[in-house]
mmCIF file of C-alpha atoms and ligand atoms in Angstrom:
data_model
loop_
_atom_site.group_PDB
_atom_site.id
_atom_site.type_symbol
_atom_site.label_atom_id
_atom_site.label_comp_id
_atom_site.label_asym_id
_atom_site.label_seq_id
_atom_site.Cartn_x
_atom_site.Cartn_y
_atom_site.Cartn_z
ATOM 1 C CA MET A 1 7.934 1.919 8.625
ATOM 2 C CA LYS A 2 11.663 2.510 8.273
ATOM 3 C CA ARG A 3 13.702 4.858 10.410
ATOM 4 C CA ILE A 4 16.790 6.835 9.607
ATOM 5 C CA GLU A 5 18.423 7.769 12.891
ATOM 6 C CA SER A 6 20.576 10.731 11.961
ATOM 7 C CA LYS A 7 21.723 13.002 9.190
ATOM 8 C CA GLU A 8 24.956 11.005 8.982
ATOM 9 C CA ALA A 9 22.970 7.786 8.548
ATOM 10 C CA LEU A 10 20.954 9.402 5.761
ATOM 11 C CA VAL A 11 24.114 10.540 3.969
ATOM 12 C CA LYS A 12 25.598 7.050 4.317
ATOM 13 C CA LEU A 13 22.655 5.524 2.457
ATOM 14 C CA PHE A 14 23.850 7.280 -0.676
ATOM 15 C CA ARG A 15 26.591 5.926 -2.857
ATOM 16 C CA GLU A 16 29.989 7.478 -2.274
ATOM 17 C CA LEU A 17 29.974 9.358 -5.545
ATOM 18 C CA ASP A 18 26.726 11.111 -4.557
ATOM 19 C CA GLN A 19 27.669 11.894 -0.959
ATOM 20 C CA SER A 20 29.812 14.968 -1.573
ATOM 21 C CA SER A 21 27.031 16.939 -3.231
ATOM 22 C CA LEU A 22 24.090 16.000 -1.047
ATOM 23 C CA PHE A 23 21.582 18.603 0.018
ATOM 24 C CA VAL A 24 19.817 17.684 3.255
ATOM 25 C CA PRO A 25 16.985 20.113 4.027
ATOM 26 C CA PRO A 26 17.552 21.885 7.369
ATOM 27 C CA ASP A 27 13.978 21.084 8.422
ATOM 28 C CA PHE A 28 14.482 17.296 8.268
ATOM 29 C CA GLU A 29 13.940 15.955 11.767
ATOM 30 C CA PHE A 30 15.729 12.825 12.919
ATOM 31 C CA PRO A 31 14.923 10.058 13.446
ATOM 32 C CA LEU A 32 13.205 10.281 10.088
ATOM 33 C CA GLY A 33 10.421 7.771 9.490
ATOM 34 C CA PHE A 34 9.270 6.694 6.039
ATOM 35 C CA THR A 35 7.272 4.009 4.284
ATOM 36 C CA HIS A 36 8.685 2.640 1.028
ATOM 37 C CA SER A 37 10.259 5.806 -0.272
ATOM 38 C CA PHE A 38 10.594 9.537 -0.176
ATOM 39 C CA SER A 39 12.228 12.213 -2.248
ATOM 40 C CA TRP A 40 13.151 15.859 -1.995
ATOM 41 C CA THR A 41 14.527 18.570 -4.222
ATOM 42 C CA GLU A 42 17.087 21.223 -3.427
ATOM 43 C CA PRO A 43 16.043 24.887 -3.678
ATOM 44 C CA GLY A 44 16.245 25.855 -7.327
ATOM 45 C CA GLY A 45 15.080 22.424 -8.396
ATOM 46 C CA LYS A 46 18.166 21.180 -10.202
ATOM 47 C CA ARG A 47 19.009 18.210 -8.008
ATOM 48 C CA SER A 48 16.546 15.747 -6.546
ATOM 49 C CA PHE A 49 17.219 12.966 -4.107
ATOM 50 C CA LEU A 50 15.515 9.628 -3.799
ATOM 51 C CA VAL A 51 15.453 7.162 -0.924
ATOM 52 C CA PHE A 52 13.712 4.007 -2.046
ATOM 53 C CA GLU A 53 12.991 0.676 -0.435
ATOM 54 C CA ASP A 54 12.801 -2.242 -2.824
ATOM 55 C CA PHE A 55 9.430 -3.846 -2.251
ATOM 56 C CA SER A 56 10.545 -7.436 -2.668
ATOM 57 C CA THR A 57 13.931 -7.370 -0.941
ATOM 58 C CA ASP A 58 13.575 -4.507 1.603
ATOM 59 C CA GLN A 59 16.912 -3.211 0.356
ATOM 60 C CA ILE A 60 17.236 0.573 0.546
ATOM 61 C CA PHE A 61 18.633 2.547 -2.344
ATOM 62 C CA ALA A 62 19.510 6.233 -2.274
ATOM 63 C CA VAL A 63 20.393 8.179 -5.390
ATOM 64 C CA LYS A 64 21.055 11.759 -6.394
ATOM 65 C CA PHE A 65 19.456 12.837 -9.669
ATOM 66 C CA GLU A 66 20.221 15.916 -11.723
ATOM 67 C CA ARG A 67 17.654 17.534 -13.913
ATOM 68 C CA SER A 68 18.863 18.001 -17.471
ATOM 69 C CA TYR A 69 17.630 20.100 -20.302
ATOM 70 C CA VAL A 70 17.543 18.530 -23.714
ATOM 71 C CA SER A 71 17.619 20.828 -26.703
ATOM 72 C CA GLY A 72 14.878 20.112 -29.177
ATOM 73 C CA GLU A 73 12.971 18.262 -26.493
ATOM 74 C CA ALA A 74 9.463 17.176 -27.415
ATOM 75 C CA LYS A 75 6.627 19.368 -26.123
ATOM 76 C CA VAL A 76 5.044 16.410 -24.378
ATOM 77 C CA SER A 77 6.900 13.763 -22.418
ATOM 78 C CA MET A 78 5.909 10.642 -20.557
ATOM 79 C CA CYS A 79 7.280 9.698 -17.175
ATOM 80 C CA ASP A 80 9.222 6.427 -17.471
ATOM 81 C CA TRP A 81 8.230 5.443 -13.942
ATOM 82 C CA CYS A 82 4.518 6.235 -13.586
ATOM 83 C CA HIS A 83 3.591 6.806 -17.263
ATOM 84 C CA ARG A 84 2.074 10.180 -16.543
ATOM 85 C CA VAL A 85 2.089 12.324 -19.656
ATOM 86 C CA GLY A 86 2.923 15.968 -19.176
ATOM 87 C CA SER A 87 4.480 18.999 -20.759
ATOM 88 C CA THR A 88 8.217 19.552 -20.502
ATOM 89 C CA SER A 89 7.640 21.475 -17.286
ATOM 90 C CA ASP A 90 6.017 18.422 -15.677
ATOM 91 C CA VAL A 91 8.313 15.656 -16.900
ATOM 92 C CA HIS A 92 12.081 16.117 -17.106
ATOM 93 C CA LEU A 93 15.123 14.156 -18.041
ATOM 94 C CA TYR A 94 16.834 13.224 -14.772
ATOM 95 C CA THR A 95 20.299 11.761 -14.813
ATOM 96 C CA ALA A 96 22.178 9.809 -12.177
ATOM 97 C CA ARG A 97 25.865 9.038 -12.055
ATOM 98 C CA VAL A 98 26.909 5.470 -12.833
ATOM 99 C CA ASN A 99 30.569 6.318 -12.260
ATOM 100 C CA LYS A 100 32.920 9.250 -12.819
ATOM 101 C CA SER A 101 32.518 9.242 -16.589
ATOM 102 C CA ARG A 102 29.056 7.877 -17.225
ATOM 103 C CA THR A 103 25.508 8.968 -16.387
ATOM 104 C CA VAL A 104 22.186 7.325 -17.083
ATOM 105 C CA GLY A 105 18.935 9.166 -17.619
ATOM 106 C CA SER A 106 15.240 8.633 -17.336
ATOM 107 C CA TYR A 107 12.225 10.857 -17.995
ATOM 108 C CA VAL A 108 10.597 11.381 -14.619
ATOM 109 C CA CYS A 109 7.935 13.641 -13.093
ATOM 110 C CA GLU A 110 9.131 17.026 -11.790
ATOM 111 C CA GLY A 111 10.849 16.569 -8.424
ATOM 112 C CA LEU A 112 10.400 12.761 -8.661
ATOM 113 C CA ASP A 113 6.906 13.352 -7.323
ATOM 114 C CA CYS A 114 5.477 10.036 -8.560
ATOM 115 C CA ILE A 115 7.199 8.704 -5.441
ATOM 116 C CA ASP A 116 4.486 10.348 -3.339
ATOM 117 C CA ARG A 117 1.940 8.033 -4.880
ATOM 118 C CA LEU A 118 3.760 4.986 -3.534
ATOM 119 C CA ASP A 119 2.174 5.611 -0.144
ATOM 120 C CA SER A 120 -0.724 3.440 -1.209
ATOM 121 C CA MET A 121 1.436 0.343 -1.514
ATOM 122 C CA PRO A 122 -0.249 -3.001 -0.795
ATOM 123 C CA SER A 123 -0.604 -4.099 2.775
ATOM 124 C CA LYS A 124 -2.202 -7.136 4.417
ATOM 125 C CA ASN A 125 -5.478 -5.432 5.313
ATOM 126 C CA SER A 126 -6.068 -3.773 1.968
ATOM 127 C CA MET A 127 -9.545 -2.465 1.319
ATOM 128 C CA PRO A 128 -10.856 -3.611 -2.082
ATOM 129 C CA GLU A 129 -11.504 -0.043 -3.279
ATOM 130 C CA THR A 130 -7.888 0.895 -2.858
ATOM 131 C CA LEU A 131 -6.556 -2.097 -4.781
ATOM 132 C CA ARG A 132 -6.351 -0.240 -8.082
ATOM 133 C CA ALA A 133 -4.263 2.507 -6.533
ATOM 134 C CA GLN A 134 -2.115 -0.098 -4.854
ATOM 135 C CA GLU A 135 -1.563 -1.996 -8.069
ATOM 136 C CA LYS A 136 -0.478 1.211 -9.717
ATOM 137 C CA ALA A 137 1.867 2.031 -6.851
ATOM 138 C CA HIS A 138 3.310 -1.449 -7.065
ATOM 139 C CA ARG A 139 3.937 -1.063 -10.809
ATOM 140 C CA ILE A 140 5.671 2.289 -10.297
ATOM 141 C CA SER A 141 7.762 0.760 -7.564
ATOM 142 C CA GLU A 142 8.816 -2.125 -9.825
ATOM 143 C CA LYS A 143 9.824 0.285 -12.582
ATOM 144 C CA ILE A 144 11.960 2.329 -10.225
ATOM 145 C CA SER A 145 13.484 -0.767 -8.746
ATOM 146 C CA ARG A 146 14.379 -2.138 -12.183
ATOM 147 C CA PHE A 147 15.886 1.192 -13.245
ATOM 148 C CA LEU A 148 18.020 1.415 -10.112
ATOM 149 C CA LYS A 149 19.172 -2.182 -10.117
ATOM 150 C CA SER A 150 19.980 -2.446 -13.807
ATOM 151 C CA ASN A 151 21.819 0.875 -14.024
ATOM 152 C CA LEU A 152 23.188 1.969 -10.703
ATOM 153 C CA PHE A 153 23.552 -0.866 -8.219
HETATM 154 ZN ZN1 ZN B 201 6.107 9.963 -12.746
#
């Protein structure tokens, strides 16, 4: 379990270029506890925010994503992170800033909600029946980690 002590500490987790346009929900209570990761979306749904702990290094990444609309987008899309297949209202192109002039995008579930499934990450006293879910969570986590590390950090 990780703890974020204050709103300022949460903002500081984000890269400088994301900090100016952060939306922190007024109902967030600090200290904020989380396991592995959490995400939230601003009202209106355009920007989503991800706080993610790398499973192998315990490093914490925080990124702002913007939902984009692609003209001529396929009717069905697959989430790059969890491989869920959905309509264009379920899976969107989300972009994150690499620097002032460049963004990088990934097709991800609406509101980054595959993150919620990471709650079943492996632990020492895993029950055998939850192993499948844990393996899946681990795979999603690796995908996210690879995306973040190869593009943004
Ligand atoms: Zn997904």
